[in-house]
XYZ file of C-alpha atoms in Angstrom:
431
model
C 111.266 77.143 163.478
C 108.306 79.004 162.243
C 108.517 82.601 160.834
C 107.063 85.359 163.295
C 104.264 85.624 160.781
C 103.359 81.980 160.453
C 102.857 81.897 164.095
C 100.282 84.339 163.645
C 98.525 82.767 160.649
C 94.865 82.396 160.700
C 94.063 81.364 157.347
C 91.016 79.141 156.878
C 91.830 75.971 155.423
C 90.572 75.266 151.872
C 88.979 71.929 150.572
C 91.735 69.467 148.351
C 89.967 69.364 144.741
C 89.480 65.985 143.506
C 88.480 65.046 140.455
C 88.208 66.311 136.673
C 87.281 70.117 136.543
C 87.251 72.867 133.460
C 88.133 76.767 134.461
C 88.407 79.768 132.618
C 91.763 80.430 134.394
C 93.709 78.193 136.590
C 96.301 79.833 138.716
C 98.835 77.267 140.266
C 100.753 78.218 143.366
C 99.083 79.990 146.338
C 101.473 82.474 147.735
C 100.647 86.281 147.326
C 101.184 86.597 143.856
C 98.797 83.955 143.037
C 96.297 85.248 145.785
C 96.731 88.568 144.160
C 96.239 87.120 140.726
C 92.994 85.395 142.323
C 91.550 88.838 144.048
C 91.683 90.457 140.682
C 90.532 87.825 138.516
C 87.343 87.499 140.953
C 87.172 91.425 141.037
C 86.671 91.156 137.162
C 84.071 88.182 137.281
C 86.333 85.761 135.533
C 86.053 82.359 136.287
C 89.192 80.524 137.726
C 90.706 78.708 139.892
C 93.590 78.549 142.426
C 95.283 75.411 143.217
C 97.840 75.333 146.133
C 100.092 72.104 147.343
C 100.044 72.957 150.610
C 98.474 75.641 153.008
C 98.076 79.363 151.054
C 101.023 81.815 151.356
C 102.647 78.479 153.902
C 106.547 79.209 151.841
C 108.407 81.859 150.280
C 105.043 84.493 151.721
C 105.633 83.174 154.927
C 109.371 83.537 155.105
C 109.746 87.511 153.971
C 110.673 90.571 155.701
C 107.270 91.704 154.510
C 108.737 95.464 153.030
C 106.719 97.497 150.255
C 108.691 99.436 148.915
C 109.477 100.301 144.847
C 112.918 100.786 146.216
C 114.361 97.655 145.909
C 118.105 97.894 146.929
C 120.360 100.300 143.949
C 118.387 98.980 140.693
C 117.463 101.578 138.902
C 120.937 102.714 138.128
C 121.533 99.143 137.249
C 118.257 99.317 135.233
C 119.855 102.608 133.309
C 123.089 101.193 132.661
C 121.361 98.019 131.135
C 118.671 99.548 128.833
C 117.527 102.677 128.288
C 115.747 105.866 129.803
C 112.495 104.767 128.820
C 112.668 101.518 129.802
C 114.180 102.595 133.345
C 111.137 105.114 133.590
C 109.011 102.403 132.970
C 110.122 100.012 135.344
C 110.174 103.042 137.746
C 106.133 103.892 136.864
C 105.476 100.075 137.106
C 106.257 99.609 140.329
C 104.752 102.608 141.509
C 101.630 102.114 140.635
C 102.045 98.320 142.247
C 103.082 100.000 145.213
C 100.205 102.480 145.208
C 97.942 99.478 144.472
C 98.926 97.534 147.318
C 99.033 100.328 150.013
C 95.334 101.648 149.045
C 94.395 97.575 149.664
C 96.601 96.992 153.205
C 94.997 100.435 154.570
C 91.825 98.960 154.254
C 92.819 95.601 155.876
C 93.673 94.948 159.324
C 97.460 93.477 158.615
C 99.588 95.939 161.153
C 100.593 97.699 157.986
C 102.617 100.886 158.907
C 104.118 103.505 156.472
C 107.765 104.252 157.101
C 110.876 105.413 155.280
C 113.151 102.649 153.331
C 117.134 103.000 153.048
C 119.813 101.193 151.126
C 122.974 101.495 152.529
C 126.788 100.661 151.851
C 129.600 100.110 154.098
C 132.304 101.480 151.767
C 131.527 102.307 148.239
C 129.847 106.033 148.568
C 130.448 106.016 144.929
C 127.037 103.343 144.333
C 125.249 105.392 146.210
C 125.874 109.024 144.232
C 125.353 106.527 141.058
C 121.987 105.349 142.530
C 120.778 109.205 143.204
C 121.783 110.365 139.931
C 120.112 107.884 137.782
C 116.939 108.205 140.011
C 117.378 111.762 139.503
C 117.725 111.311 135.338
C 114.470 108.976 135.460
C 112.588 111.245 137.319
C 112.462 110.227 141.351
C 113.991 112.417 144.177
C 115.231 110.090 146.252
C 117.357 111.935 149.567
C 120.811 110.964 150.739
C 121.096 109.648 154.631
C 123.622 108.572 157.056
C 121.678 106.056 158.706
C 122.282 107.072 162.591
C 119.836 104.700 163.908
C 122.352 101.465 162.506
C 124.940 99.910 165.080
C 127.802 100.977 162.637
C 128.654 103.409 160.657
C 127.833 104.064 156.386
C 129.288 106.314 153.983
C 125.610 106.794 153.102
C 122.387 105.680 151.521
C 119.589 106.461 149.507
C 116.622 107.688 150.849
C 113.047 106.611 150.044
C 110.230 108.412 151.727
C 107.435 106.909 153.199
C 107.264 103.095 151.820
C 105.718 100.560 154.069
C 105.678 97.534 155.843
C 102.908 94.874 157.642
C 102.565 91.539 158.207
C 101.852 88.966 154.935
C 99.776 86.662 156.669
C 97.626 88.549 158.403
C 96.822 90.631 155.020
C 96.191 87.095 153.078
C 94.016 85.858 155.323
C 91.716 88.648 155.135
C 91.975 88.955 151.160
C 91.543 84.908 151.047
C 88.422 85.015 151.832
C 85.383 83.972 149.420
C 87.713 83.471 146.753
C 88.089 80.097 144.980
C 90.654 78.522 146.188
C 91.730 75.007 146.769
C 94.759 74.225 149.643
C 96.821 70.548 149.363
C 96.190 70.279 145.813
C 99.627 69.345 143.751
C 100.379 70.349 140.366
C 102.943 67.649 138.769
C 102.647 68.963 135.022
C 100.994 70.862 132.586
C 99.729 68.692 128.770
C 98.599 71.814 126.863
C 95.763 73.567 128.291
C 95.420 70.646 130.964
C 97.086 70.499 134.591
C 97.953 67.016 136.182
C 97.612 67.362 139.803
C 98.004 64.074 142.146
C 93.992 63.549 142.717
C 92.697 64.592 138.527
C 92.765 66.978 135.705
C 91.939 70.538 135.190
C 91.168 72.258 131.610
C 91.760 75.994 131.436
C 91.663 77.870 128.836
C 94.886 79.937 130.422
C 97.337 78.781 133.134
C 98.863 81.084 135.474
C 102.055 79.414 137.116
C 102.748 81.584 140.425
C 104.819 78.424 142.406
C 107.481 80.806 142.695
C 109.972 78.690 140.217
C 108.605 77.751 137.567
C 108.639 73.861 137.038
C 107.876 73.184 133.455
C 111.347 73.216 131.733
C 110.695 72.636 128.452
C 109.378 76.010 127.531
C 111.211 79.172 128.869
C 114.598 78.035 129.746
C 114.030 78.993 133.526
C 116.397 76.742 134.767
C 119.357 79.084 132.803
C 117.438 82.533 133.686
C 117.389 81.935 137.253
C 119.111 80.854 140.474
C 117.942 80.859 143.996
C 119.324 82.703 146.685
C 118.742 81.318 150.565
C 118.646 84.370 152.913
C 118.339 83.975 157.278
C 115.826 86.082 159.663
C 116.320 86.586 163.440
C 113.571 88.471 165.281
C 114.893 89.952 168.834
C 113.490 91.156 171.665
C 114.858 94.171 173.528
C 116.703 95.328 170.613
C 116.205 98.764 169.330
C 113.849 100.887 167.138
C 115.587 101.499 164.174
C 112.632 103.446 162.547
C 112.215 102.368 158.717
C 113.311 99.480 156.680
C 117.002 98.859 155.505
C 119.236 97.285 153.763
C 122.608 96.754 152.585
C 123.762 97.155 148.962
C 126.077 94.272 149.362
C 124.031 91.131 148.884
C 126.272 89.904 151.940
C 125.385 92.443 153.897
C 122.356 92.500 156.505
C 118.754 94.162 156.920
C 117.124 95.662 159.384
C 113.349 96.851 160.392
C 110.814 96.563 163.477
C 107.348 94.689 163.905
C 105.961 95.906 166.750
C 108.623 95.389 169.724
C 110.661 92.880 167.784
C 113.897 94.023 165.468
C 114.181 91.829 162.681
C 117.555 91.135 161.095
C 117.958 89.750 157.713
C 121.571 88.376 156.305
C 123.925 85.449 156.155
C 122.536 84.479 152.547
C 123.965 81.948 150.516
C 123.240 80.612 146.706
C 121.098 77.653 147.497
C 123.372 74.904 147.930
C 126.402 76.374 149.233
C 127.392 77.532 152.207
C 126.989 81.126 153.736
C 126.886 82.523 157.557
C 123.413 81.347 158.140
C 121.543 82.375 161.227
C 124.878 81.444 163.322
C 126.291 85.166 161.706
C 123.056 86.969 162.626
C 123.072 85.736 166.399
C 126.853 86.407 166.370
C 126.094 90.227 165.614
C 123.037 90.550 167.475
C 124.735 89.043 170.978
C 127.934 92.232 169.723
C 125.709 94.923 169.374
C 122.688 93.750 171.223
C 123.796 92.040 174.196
C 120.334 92.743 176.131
C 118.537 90.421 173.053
C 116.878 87.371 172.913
C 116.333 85.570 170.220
C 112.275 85.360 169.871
C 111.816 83.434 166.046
C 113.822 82.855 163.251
C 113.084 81.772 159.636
C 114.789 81.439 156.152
C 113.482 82.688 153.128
C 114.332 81.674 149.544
C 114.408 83.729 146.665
C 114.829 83.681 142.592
C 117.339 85.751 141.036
C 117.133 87.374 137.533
C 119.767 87.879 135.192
C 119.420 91.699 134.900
C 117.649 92.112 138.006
C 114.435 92.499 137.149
C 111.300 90.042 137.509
C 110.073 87.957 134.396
C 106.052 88.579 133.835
C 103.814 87.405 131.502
C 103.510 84.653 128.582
C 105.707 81.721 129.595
C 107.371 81.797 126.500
C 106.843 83.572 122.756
C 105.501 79.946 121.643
C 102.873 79.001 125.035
C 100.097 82.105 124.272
C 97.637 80.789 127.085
C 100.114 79.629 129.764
C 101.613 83.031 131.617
C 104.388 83.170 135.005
C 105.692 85.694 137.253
C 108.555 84.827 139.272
C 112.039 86.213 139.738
C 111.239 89.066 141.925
C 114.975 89.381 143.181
C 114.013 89.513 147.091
C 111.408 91.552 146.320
C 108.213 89.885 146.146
C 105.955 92.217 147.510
C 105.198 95.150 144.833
C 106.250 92.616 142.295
C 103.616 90.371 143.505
C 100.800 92.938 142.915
C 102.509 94.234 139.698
C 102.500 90.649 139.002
C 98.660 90.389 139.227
C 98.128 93.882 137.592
C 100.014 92.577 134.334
C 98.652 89.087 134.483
C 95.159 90.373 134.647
C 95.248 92.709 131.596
C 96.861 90.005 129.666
C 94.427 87.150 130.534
C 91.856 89.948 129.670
C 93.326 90.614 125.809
C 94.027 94.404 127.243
C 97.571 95.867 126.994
C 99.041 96.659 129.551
C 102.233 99.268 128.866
C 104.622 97.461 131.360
C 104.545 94.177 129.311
C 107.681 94.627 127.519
C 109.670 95.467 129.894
C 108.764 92.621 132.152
C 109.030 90.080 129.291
C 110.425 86.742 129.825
C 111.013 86.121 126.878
C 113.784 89.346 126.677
C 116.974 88.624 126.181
C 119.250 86.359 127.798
C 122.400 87.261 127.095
C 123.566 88.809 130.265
C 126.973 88.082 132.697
C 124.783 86.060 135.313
C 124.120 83.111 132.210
C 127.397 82.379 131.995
C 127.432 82.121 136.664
C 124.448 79.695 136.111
C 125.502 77.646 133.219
C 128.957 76.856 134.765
C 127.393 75.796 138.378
C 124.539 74.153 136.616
C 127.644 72.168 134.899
C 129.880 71.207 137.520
C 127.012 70.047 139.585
C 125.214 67.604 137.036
C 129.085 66.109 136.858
C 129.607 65.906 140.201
C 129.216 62.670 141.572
C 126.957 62.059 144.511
C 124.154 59.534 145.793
C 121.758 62.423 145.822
C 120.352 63.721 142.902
C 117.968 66.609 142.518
C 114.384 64.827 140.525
C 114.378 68.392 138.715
C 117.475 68.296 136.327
C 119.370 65.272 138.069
C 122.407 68.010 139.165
C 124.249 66.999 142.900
C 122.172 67.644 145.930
C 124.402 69.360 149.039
C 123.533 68.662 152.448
C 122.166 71.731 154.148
C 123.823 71.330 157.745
C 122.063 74.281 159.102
C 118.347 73.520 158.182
C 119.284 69.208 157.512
C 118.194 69.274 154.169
C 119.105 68.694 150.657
C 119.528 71.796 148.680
C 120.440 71.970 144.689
C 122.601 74.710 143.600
C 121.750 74.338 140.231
C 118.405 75.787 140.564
C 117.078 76.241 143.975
C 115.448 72.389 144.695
C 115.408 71.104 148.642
C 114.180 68.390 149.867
C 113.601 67.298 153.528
C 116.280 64.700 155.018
C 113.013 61.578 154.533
C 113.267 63.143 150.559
C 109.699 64.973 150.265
C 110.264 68.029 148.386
C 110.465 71.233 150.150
C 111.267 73.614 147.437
C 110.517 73.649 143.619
C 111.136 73.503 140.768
C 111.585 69.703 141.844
C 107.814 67.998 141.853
C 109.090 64.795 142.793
C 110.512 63.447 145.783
C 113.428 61.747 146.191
C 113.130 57.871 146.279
């Protein structure tokens, strides 16, 4: 079933390149980040190109809630316990100025953006969310506390950002899209140096942006031990309510909530890719409870990659690749990160520093709780035995009973039931 925003896409379609071609930059994967990437590059007069394997902003764009917000559930106390004061003020200031960035571009667009007030919320633990206020407070935010009335249960609280915003991804991508260089069913299957081999030629570039949301080429990075992928459901109802801003829940099983226009979207029943979780059967289950005047209008699933520490990797693939760059790992937050993605990736393709490079590094450490979670999965599944094996890493492919497709807990693959690759960092389909 399409998202609510894919039904109201009205993208142009781009031309397939074919053929040999040399670039200045080549950015490969067209969802926002590497539209954003593309907008700036072509704001600066650099020469590049965007390569895309299937329609522009047609997966993980398509598939969000669509919130801007620098909120981004309780990180920053996570971000303070982690590192440092300067490197949580940092973080803080980076994603600011991505928000700001953004905003100024969607009030100029017409995208349905609206400005409203963004809330993370727990059930039980009140104790996260004093924790979350104080180290906001220590870096320098004033965040407010809030009982979140307008929810169909009760909280012990939440934290409070004023006026973030929301709109529709689509609608702002097709407006952005236009005049820039793109090219739309044009596959990627590796990277030889400063070349890309797609399925119809070469292209030379003197720097490669990878934007396909997991990055594919394993042997540089380690990737496939920094991240997982996290498989999260959307319900849009009619006659629900207007909840008036954007929330969420601090437990990562927990649900979201905000409007579009006379639809209430709920988010939840999220799974690591792979396994099993509630799916969209737990979101109709509490919508028919506390909305039993509701109808089901759309629903989607998005897919997401998750960090180690929580925060996004951006910039040179690895110390030893100096022209080949990635951002991915935005931790269900891919909308400021996308822009902050661009606003790094710019400078750096540029030669300028940028001050936010550092902490955005993926080539920090790795040596973090979550490697050990990854490492044992990725493990157990490469021994498990099974017909179906993922063409990324080879690990066990689980059937996906909810969506019929094969999904890789390892790292995030799915295929379609026929084998064609859905989601990377497979390329290949299954034979």
């Amino acid at each position: 079933m399409n998202s609510l925003w894919e039904n109201s896409r009205k993208t142009e379609k781009f031309n397939t390149l074919k053929g040999n071609v040399k670039t200045d930059v080549l950015i490969v994967g067209g969802g926002l980040t590497g539209l954003l990437c593309a907008y700036m590059l072509d704001k600066e007069n650099i020469d590049y190109i965007l390569v895309e394997q299937d329609r522009i902003c047609s997966h993980t764009t398509a598939n969000t809630t669509a919130k801007i917000t620098f909120q981004q559930g309780l990180i920053y106390s996570k971000v303070l316990d982690e590192f440092d004061l300067e490197t949580a003020q940092l973080f803080l200031s980076a994603n600011c100025d991505a928000f700001n960035k953004l905003t100024s571009l969607c009030e100029k667009i017409s995208c349905d953006f609206q400005r409203k007030d963004s809330f993370v919320y727990s059930l039980d633990d009140e104790k996260k969310i004093e924790k979350e206020l104080n180290a906001l407070d220590k870096i320098g935010y004033k965040a407010e506390f809030d009982r979140c009335e307008k929810l169909p249960f009760d909280t012990v609280g939440a934290v409070k950002f004023k006026n973030q915003a929301q709109f529709n991804p689509i609608k702002f991508a097709s407006e952005i899209s236009k005049g820039l260089n793109i090219y739309e069913s044009t596959k990627v299957l590796d990277i030889d140096g400063k070349t890309a081999i797609t399925d119809k030629g070469r292209i030379t570039a003197n720097n490669i942006i990878i934007t396909s949301h997991f990055p594919f080429i394993n042997r540089h990075g380690f990737y496939f031990l920094k991240m997982y992928q996290h498989r999260s459901y959307v319900i849009a109802l009619e006659n629900g309510v207007d909840v008036d801003g954007m929330y969420v829940d601090e437990n990562h099983k927990g649900k979201s909530f905000r409007n579009y226009k006379n639809l209430l979207l709920i988010g939840g029943g999220g799974h690591r890719t792979g396994k099993q979780g509630g799916g969209w059967n737990e979101l109709k289950a509490f919508a028919y409870e506390n909305y039993p005047d509701s109808k089901v209008k759309f629903r989607w699933a998005a897919q997401d990659c998750m960090t180690l520490d929580g925060i996004p990797y951006i910039g040179r693939y690895s110390k030893n690749t100096p022209s080949l760059f990635t951002a991915t790992g935005f931790n269900k937050w891919g909308m400021v990160n996308s822009m902050l993605s661009a606003m790094i990736l710019t400078d750096l393709i540029k030669g300028k520093e940028n001050i936010y490079e550092s902490v955005f590094s993926p080539s920090r450490t790795i040596i973090r709780p979550q490697l050990a979670v990854n490492s044992f999965e990725a493990v157990t599944n490469l021994l498990t035995p099974t017909k179906k094996r993922c063409t990324h890493l080879g690990c066990a492919l689980k059937w996906n009973n909810e969506e019929h497709t094969w999904d890789c807990s390892c790292h995030g693959s799915r295929f379609f039931q026929s084998g064609e690759v859905i989601e990377n960092p497979a390329v290949t389909d299954l034979k």
